[in-house]
Amino acid sequence: MTFPVRGEIVRAPLFHTPRNPFLEAAALEAFSDGALFIQQGKILDCGDYTALQAAHPDATVTDLRGGFLLPGLIDTHIHFPQLRVLGGLGKELLTWLEEFALPEEARMAELSYACETAHRFVRALVSHGTTTALVFGAHFGGATAALFQAGLQSGLRIVSGMVLSDRLLRPELRQTHEHAYRDCTDLIARFHRQARLLYAVTPRFALSSSEAMLEVCTTLMREHEGLRFQTHLNENRREVEEVARLFPWAQDYLGVYDRFGLTGRGAVMAHNVHCSDAELERLAGSGTAVSHCPCSNAALGSGFFPLRRHIQAGVQCSLGTDVGAGTGFGILKEGLQAYLLQRLAPEGFTLDPEHLLYLATRGGAEALNLGDEIGDFTPGKAADFVYLRPPKNSTLAAVIERADDLQRVLAALFTLGDATCVREVRVAGSKVYCAGSDDD
Ligand code: GUN
Ligand code: ZN
């Protein structure tokens, strides 16, 4: 990729959250005639177009007026082998796993099937405006490598790892400890810190992991610098009860992961619907993040996410689509669903558009310990952005014509925005996606 030497100004109305709206007032920055000044893949300036143009008169100008720029969307919980199980409604977690998800995950043993799924998966991410994703790989080294390869080709930031389990699940999804250690070590050597890839140690959940398997996770985390960690936590009441039975020594579900040193910055726990105050306190204290997956929580009937309690405890939260228990790849939709469910939840939290944007972008960057590199348009960060332009005759276009201010526009983008609005996606300044036809 070659960049214009004198830099590029990308002109369009823009939104970002350089501050955390759960902690600070006026966290949203928006410019109706906005611009980013980009050089060598980095943002060097962000603000009003006229001022930026005067400051950088030699820059090439890309005029994207008519649409809107947002920081690249960040999905902090998604399963690549579950692309084809989307839409399996009507079950709770454990029966959904058994009947829908795990039979499909077993098919990833066949490499050609896994490769095709991986390519469709990264295409679906980018076409929804997602530039960074924390992804559950497959239970097989080959299929997980296929995801990393597809990630490399796509130019996206993919954080992923082979899914580890040694009990409960059907036999073909279980690994021996030696095999798990060997395959993960190999994948880390091949992919961790290659281009925009990172490796995340990924035990499926405590229910399918013996103490010996969690010990393998600890060893991997100790042996390699900069790994991330992901798993599930407190998603479903039956799951929580079963974990208590299997780990009688643990004070609570989180206590299982704590015991093996698997919490801390760069660790992301999905769901955390049924949590205690003690767990929230320890999550906040250790800098462990929680990926909130509202579509999945509703689809599986897992429960209302206690967002207010997470915020009050100081837990870092972000959004996850949780494909395939969720309802698709759209992080904008996930923001809307978070908003809707919080309107109904006992002791819910009324989320403003700036909260939604933060959860969809900077919150994800913080959760992944990438807050210095991505998540908003602060100068020095990578130029990751999504350009949204509603199709000409769409309802969203009509709503935006009438919107009085940028807050209303942002709310409308979360309410009605989907893949049909995603026109261009860039990661570190490079185009990784460009929608085919221009309008409608
Ligand atoms: N817990 C363990 N595995 C899974 C999974 O694949 N999806 C969800 N939502 N929860 C899980
Ligand atoms: Zn999940």
Coordinates of C-alpha atoms and ligand atoms in Angstrom, one line a residue:
M1 CA 0.0 0.0 0.0
T2 CA 1.4 3.4 -0.9
F3 CA 0.2 6.5 0.9
P4 CA 0.2 10.1 -0.5
V5 CA 3.6 11.5 0.9
R6 CA 2.0 14.8 1.8
G7 CA -0.8 13.1 3.6
E8 CA -4.5 12.8 3.0
I9 CA -7.4 14.8 4.4
V10 CA -10.6 12.7 4.5
R11 CA -13.5 15.1 4.7
A12 CA -16.9 14.1 6.1
P13 CA -19.0 14.7 9.2
L14 CA -17.4 12.6 12.0
F15 CA -18.0 11.3 15.4
H16 CA -15.7 9.8 18.0
T17 CA -15.4 9.3 21.8
P18 CA -11.9 10.3 22.9
R19 CA -13.2 10.1 26.5
N20 CA -15.2 7.6 28.4
P21 CA -18.8 8.9 28.7
F22 CA -19.5 6.6 31.6
L23 CA -16.9 8.6 33.6
E24 CA -16.8 12.0 32.0
A25 CA -19.2 14.6 30.7
A26 CA -18.9 15.7 27.0
A27 CA -17.1 12.6 25.9
L28 CA -18.4 12.8 22.4
E29 CA -16.6 14.9 19.8
A30 CA -18.5 15.5 16.6
F31 CA -17.8 17.8 13.6
S32 CA -20.5 18.6 11.0
D33 CA -17.9 19.5 8.5
G34 CA -15.2 17.3 9.9
A35 CA -11.9 15.9 8.6
L36 CA -9.1 13.5 9.5
F37 CA -5.6 14.3 8.4
I38 CA -3.8 10.9 7.8
Q39 CA -0.2 10.1 7.0
Q40 CA 1.5 6.8 6.9
G41 CA -1.6 5.0 8.2
K42 CA -1.9 7.2 11.3
I43 CA -4.2 10.0 12.3
L44 CA -2.2 13.2 12.7
D45 CA -5.1 15.6 13.1
C46 CA -8.9 15.5 13.6
G47 CA -11.3 18.4 13.6
D48 CA -13.1 20.9 11.5
Y49 CA -12.3 20.7 7.8
T50 CA -11.5 24.4 7.2
A51 CA -9.0 24.5 10.0
L52 CA -7.4 21.2 9.0
Q53 CA -7.1 22.2 5.4
A54 CA -5.4 25.5 6.4
A55 CA -3.0 23.6 8.6
H56 CA -2.1 21.0 5.9
P57 CA -2.6 22.9 2.6
D58 CA -0.5 20.3 0.6
A59 CA -2.6 17.3 1.6
T60 CA -4.7 15.4 -0.9
V61 CA -8.4 15.8 -0.1
T62 CA -10.8 12.9 -0.3
D63 CA -14.3 14.4 -0.2
L64 CA -16.7 12.0 1.5
R65 CA -19.4 14.5 2.3
G66 CA -22.9 12.9 2.2
G67 CA -21.9 10.2 4.7
F68 CA -20.3 9.9 8.1
L69 CA -17.0 8.7 9.6
L70 CA -16.8 6.6 12.8
P71 CA -13.8 4.9 14.3
G72 CA -13.6 1.3 13.1
L73 CA -16.1 -0.8 15.0
I74 CA -14.8 -3.3 17.5
D75 CA -16.4 -6.7 18.2
T76 CA -15.1 -8.2 21.4
H77 CA -16.9 -11.5 21.3
I78 CA -17.7 -13.7 18.2
H79 CA -17.2 -17.3 17.1
F80 CA -16.0 -17.9 13.6
P81 CA -17.1 -21.6 13.3
Q82 CA -20.7 -20.5 14.2
L83 CA -21.4 -18.4 11.0
R84 CA -23.8 -21.0 9.7
V85 CA -25.8 -21.5 13.0
L86 CA -27.1 -18.0 13.1
G87 CA -30.9 -18.0 13.5
G88 CA -31.1 -21.0 15.8
L89 CA -33.7 -19.5 18.0
G90 CA -35.8 -20.9 20.8
K91 CA -33.1 -22.7 23.0
E92 CA -31.2 -21.9 26.2
L93 CA -27.4 -22.0 26.2
L94 CA -26.7 -25.6 27.0
T95 CA -29.2 -27.1 24.6
W96 CA -28.3 -24.6 21.9
L97 CA -24.7 -25.6 22.2
E98 CA -25.5 -29.3 22.0
E99 CA -28.1 -29.2 19.2
F100 CA -26.9 -26.3 17.1
A101 CA -23.4 -24.9 17.7
L102 CA -21.3 -27.9 18.5
P103 CA -22.3 -30.2 15.6
E104 CA -21.3 -27.3 13.3
E105 CA -18.0 -26.7 15.2
A106 CA -17.2 -30.4 14.7
R107 CA -17.3 -29.8 10.9
M108 CA -14.3 -27.5 11.2
A109 CA -12.2 -30.6 11.3
E110 CA -12.4 -30.5 7.5
L111 CA -9.9 -27.9 6.4
S112 CA -11.6 -26.9 3.2
Y113 CA -14.9 -26.3 4.9
A114 CA -13.1 -24.3 7.6
C115 CA -11.2 -22.2 5.0
E116 CA -14.4 -21.3 3.2
T117 CA -16.1 -20.4 6.5
A118 CA -13.1 -18.2 7.5
H119 CA -13.2 -16.2 4.3
R120 CA -16.9 -15.7 4.6
F121 CA -16.5 -14.7 8.2
V122 CA -13.9 -12.0 7.7
R123 CA -15.9 -10.7 4.7
A124 CA -19.0 -10.4 6.9
L125 CA -17.0 -8.6 9.6
V126 CA -15.6 -5.9 7.3
S127 CA -18.8 -5.5 5.4
H128 CA -20.5 -4.5 8.7
G129 CA -17.8 -2.0 9.5
T130 CA -15.9 -4.0 12.0
T131 CA -12.1 -3.4 11.9
T132 CA -11.0 -5.3 15.0
A133 CA -12.5 -8.5 16.4
L134 CA -11.7 -10.8 19.3
V135 CA -12.7 -14.1 17.8
F136 CA -13.2 -17.6 19.2
G137 CA -11.3 -19.9 16.7
A138 CA -12.1 -23.5 16.2
H139 CA -11.3 -26.5 18.4
F140 CA -8.8 -27.6 15.6
G141 CA -5.4 -26.0 14.9
G142 CA -5.8 -26.2 11.1
A143 CA -9.1 -24.4 11.2
T144 CA -7.9 -21.8 13.6
A145 CA -4.8 -21.2 11.3
A146 CA -7.3 -20.8 8.4
L147 CA -9.0 -18.0 10.3
F148 CA -5.6 -16.3 11.0
Q149 CA -4.7 -16.6 7.3
A150 CA -8.1 -15.1 6.2
G151 CA -7.5 -12.3 8.8
L152 CA -4.0 -11.6 7.3
Q153 CA -5.5 -11.4 3.8
S154 CA -8.3 -9.2 4.9
G155 CA -6.1 -6.6 6.5
L156 CA -8.4 -6.6 9.6
R157 CA -7.1 -6.7 13.2
I158 CA -8.0 -10.2 14.3
V159 CA -7.3 -11.4 17.9
S160 CA -8.0 -15.1 18.1
G161 CA -7.0 -18.5 19.4
M162 CA -7.8 -22.2 19.3
V163 CA -10.7 -23.1 21.5
L164 CA -9.6 -25.5 24.3
S165 CA -11.8 -28.1 26.0
D166 CA -11.1 -31.5 27.6
R167 CA -14.5 -32.5 29.0
L168 CA -18.3 -32.2 28.6
L169 CA -18.3 -31.6 24.9
R170 CA -18.6 -34.3 22.2
P171 CA -15.2 -36.2 22.0
E172 CA -14.0 -34.8 18.7
L173 CA -14.0 -31.3 20.2
R174 CA -11.8 -32.3 23.2
Q175 CA -8.0 -32.1 23.2
T176 CA -5.4 -33.8 25.3
H177 CA -3.3 -31.3 27.3
E178 CA -0.2 -32.2 25.3
H179 CA -2.0 -31.6 22.0
A180 CA -3.5 -28.4 23.2
Y181 CA -0.2 -27.0 24.4
R182 CA 1.6 -28.1 21.2
D183 CA -1.0 -26.7 18.8
C184 CA -1.3 -23.4 20.6
T185 CA 2.4 -23.0 20.8
D186 CA 2.6 -23.6 17.1
L187 CA -0.2 -21.1 16.3
I188 CA 1.4 -18.4 18.6
A189 CA 4.7 -18.8 16.8
R190 CA 3.1 -18.5 13.4
F191 CA 0.6 -15.7 14.0
H192 CA 1.0 -13.8 17.2
R193 CA 2.0 -10.2 16.3
Q194 CA 2.1 -11.1 12.6
A195 CA 0.9 -7.9 10.8
R196 CA -2.3 -7.0 12.6
L197 CA -2.9 -10.4 14.3
L198 CA -2.7 -11.2 18.0
Y199 CA -3.1 -14.5 19.8
A200 CA -5.7 -15.0 22.6
V201 CA -5.6 -18.1 24.8
T202 CA -9.2 -19.4 24.6
P203 CA -10.6 -22.0 27.0
R204 CA -14.2 -22.4 25.9
F205 CA -15.6 -22.0 29.4
A206 CA -14.9 -23.5 32.9
L207 CA -17.6 -26.1 32.3
S208 CA -15.6 -27.8 29.5
S209 CA -12.1 -27.2 31.0
S210 CA -10.5 -29.3 33.7
E211 CA -8.0 -27.8 36.1
A212 CA -5.2 -29.4 34.1
M213 CA -6.5 -27.6 30.9
L214 CA -6.7 -24.3 32.7
E215 CA -3.1 -25.0 33.8
V216 CA -2.1 -25.3 30.2
C217 CA -3.6 -21.8 29.6
T218 CA -1.6 -20.4 32.5
T219 CA 1.6 -21.9 31.1
L220 CA 0.9 -20.4 27.6
M221 CA 0.2 -17.0 29.1
R222 CA 3.4 -17.1 31.0
E223 CA 5.5 -18.3 28.1
H224 CA 4.6 -15.6 25.6
E225 CA 4.5 -11.8 25.8
G226 CA 1.4 -9.8 24.9
L227 CA -1.1 -12.6 24.6
R228 CA -4.7 -11.8 25.2
F229 CA -7.2 -14.1 27.0
Q230 CA -10.9 -14.8 26.3
T231 CA -13.6 -17.1 27.7
H232 CA -17.2 -17.1 28.9
L233 CA -18.4 -16.1 32.3
N234 CA -21.7 -16.2 34.2
E235 CA -23.8 -16.4 31.1
N236 CA -26.6 -18.8 32.1
R237 CA -28.0 -19.8 35.5
R238 CA -27.7 -23.6 34.8
E239 CA -24.1 -23.1 33.6
V240 CA -23.2 -21.1 36.8
E241 CA -24.7 -23.8 39.0
E242 CA -22.8 -26.5 37.2
V243 CA -19.5 -24.6 37.5
A244 CA -20.1 -24.3 41.3
R245 CA -20.5 -28.1 41.4
L246 CA -17.4 -28.9 39.4
F247 CA -15.1 -26.4 41.2
P248 CA -16.3 -26.6 44.8
W249 CA -13.2 -24.8 46.1
A250 CA -13.9 -21.7 44.0
Q251 CA -15.7 -18.8 45.8
D252 CA -17.6 -18.0 42.5
Y253 CA -17.3 -18.6 38.8
L254 CA -14.7 -15.9 38.3
G255 CA -12.7 -17.5 41.1
V256 CA -12.0 -20.4 38.8
Y257 CA -10.2 -18.2 36.3
D258 CA -8.6 -16.1 39.1
R259 CA -7.1 -19.2 40.6
F260 CA -5.2 -19.9 37.3
G261 CA -4.0 -16.3 36.9
L262 CA -6.2 -15.8 33.8
T263 CA -7.6 -12.4 34.7
G264 CA -6.1 -9.0 34.2
R265 CA -5.7 -6.4 31.4
G266 CA -6.2 -7.9 28.0
A267 CA -8.5 -10.6 29.4
V268 CA -12.1 -10.4 28.1
M269 CA -15.0 -12.3 29.7
A270 CA -18.1 -12.7 27.6
H271 CA -21.6 -12.1 29.0
N272 CA -21.3 -11.9 32.9
V273 CA -25.0 -11.7 33.2
H274 CA -25.4 -13.5 36.6
C275 CA -22.5 -11.9 38.5
S276 CA -22.0 -11.1 42.2
D277 CA -20.7 -7.8 43.6
A278 CA -17.6 -9.6 44.7
E279 CA -16.9 -10.7 41.1
L280 CA -17.5 -7.2 39.8
E281 CA -15.1 -5.8 42.3
R282 CA -12.3 -8.3 41.3
L283 CA -12.9 -7.7 37.6
A284 CA -12.5 -4.0 38.0
G285 CA -9.5 -4.4 40.3
S286 CA -7.7 -6.6 37.9
G287 CA -8.6 -4.6 34.8
T288 CA -10.4 -7.6 33.3
A289 CA -13.0 -6.5 30.7
V290 CA -16.5 -7.8 30.0
S291 CA -17.9 -8.2 26.5
H292 CA -21.7 -7.4 26.6
C293 CA -23.6 -9.4 24.0
P294 CA -27.2 -8.1 24.2
C295 CA -28.6 -9.8 21.1
S296 CA -27.2 -13.2 22.3
N297 CA -28.5 -12.6 25.8
A298 CA -32.0 -12.0 24.5
A299 CA -31.9 -14.8 21.9
L300 CA -30.8 -17.4 24.4
G301 CA -32.9 -16.0 27.2
S302 CA -29.8 -15.7 29.3
G303 CA -31.0 -12.6 31.1
F304 CA -30.6 -8.8 31.5
F305 CA -27.0 -7.6 31.6
P306 CA -26.5 -5.6 34.8
L307 CA -24.8 -2.7 33.0
R308 CA -25.3 -0.2 35.8
R309 CA -23.6 -2.5 38.3
H310 CA -20.7 -3.0 36.0
I311 CA -20.3 0.8 35.5
Q312 CA -20.6 1.5 39.2
A313 CA -18.0 -1.1 40.0
G314 CA -15.7 0.3 37.4
V315 CA -15.6 -2.7 35.1
Q316 CA -14.4 -2.0 31.5
C317 CA -17.3 -3.0 29.1
S318 CA -17.4 -3.4 25.4
L319 CA -19.8 -5.0 22.8
G320 CA -19.8 -8.4 21.2
T321 CA -22.1 -9.9 18.6
D322 CA -21.6 -13.5 19.8
V323 CA -22.3 -14.9 16.4
G324 CA -23.9 -17.5 16.2
A325 CA -25.9 -17.3 19.4
G326 CA -26.4 -13.6 18.5
T327 CA -28.3 -12.3 15.5
G328 CA -25.6 -11.2 13.1
F329 CA -22.4 -9.3 12.5
G330 CA -23.7 -5.7 13.1
I331 CA -22.1 -3.9 16.0
L332 CA -24.4 -1.0 15.4
K333 CA -27.3 -3.3 15.9
E334 CA -25.7 -4.6 19.1
G335 CA -25.5 -1.0 20.3
L336 CA -29.2 -0.6 19.6
Q337 CA -30.1 -3.8 21.4
A338 CA -28.0 -2.8 24.4
Y339 CA -30.0 0.4 24.5
L340 CA -33.4 -1.4 24.2
L341 CA -32.7 -4.0 26.8
Q342 CA -31.4 -1.4 29.2
R343 CA -34.7 0.5 28.8
L344 CA -36.4 -2.7 30.1
A345 CA -33.9 -4.1 32.5
P346 CA -34.5 -3.8 36.3
E347 CA -32.3 -0.9 37.4
G348 CA -31.4 -0.3 33.7
F349 CA -29.2 2.4 32.4
T350 CA -30.5 4.9 29.8
L351 CA -27.7 4.9 27.2
D352 CA -27.1 8.0 25.1
P353 CA -25.7 7.8 21.6
E354 CA -22.3 8.7 22.9
H355 CA -22.4 5.6 25.3
L356 CA -23.3 3.4 22.3
L357 CA -20.4 4.8 20.2
Y358 CA -18.0 4.4 23.1
L359 CA -19.0 0.7 23.7
A360 CA -18.8 0.0 19.9
T361 CA -15.3 1.6 19.5
R362 CA -13.1 2.8 22.3
G363 CA -14.5 0.5 24.9
G364 CA -13.5 -2.4 22.7
A365 CA -10.0 -1.0 22.2
E366 CA -9.6 -0.6 26.0
A367 CA -10.9 -4.1 26.6
L368 CA -8.3 -5.5 24.3
N369 CA -5.6 -3.4 25.8
L370 CA -5.2 -1.6 22.5
G371 CA -6.5 1.7 23.8
D372 CA -3.2 3.5 22.8
E373 CA -3.5 2.4 19.2
I374 CA -7.1 2.4 18.1
G375 CA -10.7 3.2 19.2
D376 CA -11.0 6.9 18.4
F377 CA -9.5 9.6 16.2
T378 CA -6.9 11.0 18.7
P379 CA -3.8 12.0 16.9
G380 CA -1.2 9.3 17.0
K381 CA -3.7 6.4 16.7
A382 CA -4.0 4.2 13.7
A383 CA -6.4 5.5 10.9
D384 CA -9.1 2.8 11.4
F385 CA -12.5 4.1 10.3
V386 CA -15.8 3.1 8.8
Y387 CA -17.5 5.4 6.3
L388 CA -21.3 5.1 6.6
R389 CA -23.6 6.5 3.9
P390 CA -27.2 5.5 3.9
P391 CA -28.6 4.4 0.5
K392 CA -30.4 7.3 -1.2
N393 CA -34.0 6.3 -0.8
S394 CA -33.6 4.6 2.6
T395 CA -35.6 5.5 5.7
L396 CA -32.2 6.3 7.4
A397 CA -31.5 8.9 4.7
A398 CA -34.9 10.5 5.2
V399 CA -34.4 10.6 9.0
I400 CA -31.0 12.2 8.7
E401 CA -32.3 14.9 6.4
R402 CA -34.7 15.9 9.1
A403 CA -32.2 15.5 12.1
D404 CA -31.6 18.8 13.9
D405 CA -28.2 18.0 15.4
L406 CA -25.4 15.5 15.3
Q407 CA -26.6 13.6 18.4
R408 CA -29.8 12.8 16.5
V409 CA -27.8 11.7 13.5
L410 CA -25.7 9.4 15.7
A411 CA -28.8 7.9 17.4
A412 CA -30.3 7.3 13.9
L413 CA -27.2 5.6 12.7
F414 CA -27.4 3.1 15.6
T415 CA -31.1 2.7 15.2
L416 CA -31.3 2.1 11.4
G417 CA -27.7 1.7 10.3
D418 CA -26.6 -1.7 8.9
A419 CA -24.3 -3.2 6.3
T420 CA -26.2 -1.4 3.5
C421 CA -24.7 1.9 4.8
V422 CA -21.1 0.7 5.0
R423 CA -19.4 2.2 2.0
E424 CA -15.7 2.1 2.9
V425 CA -13.6 0.6 5.6
R426 CA -10.0 1.4 6.4
V427 CA -7.5 -0.1 8.7
A428 CA -4.3 1.9 9.4
G429 CA -5.2 4.1 6.5
S430 CA -5.5 1.2 4.0
K431 CA -8.8 0.5 2.3
V432 CA -9.9 -3.0 3.3
Y433 CA -13.4 -2.7 2.0
C434 CA -15.2 -0.7 -0.6
A435 CA -18.9 -1.3 -1.3
G436 CA -19.7 -2.2 -4.8
S437 CA -22.5 -0.1 -6.2
D438 CA -22.9 3.5 -5.2
D439 CA -26.5 4.0 -4.3
D440 CA -29.4 1.9 -3.2
Ligands
GUN1 N1 -20.5 -20.9 26.4 C1 -19.6 -21.8 25.9 N2 -19.6 -21.9 24.6 C2 -20.4 -20.9 24.2 C3 -20.8 -20.5 22.9 O1 -20.4 -21.0 21.8 N3 -21.7 -19.4 22.8 C4 -22.2 -18.8 23.9 N4 -23.0 -17.8 23.8 N5 -21.8 -19.3 25.2 C5 -21.0 -20.3 25.3
ZN2 ZN -19.7 -16.9 23.0

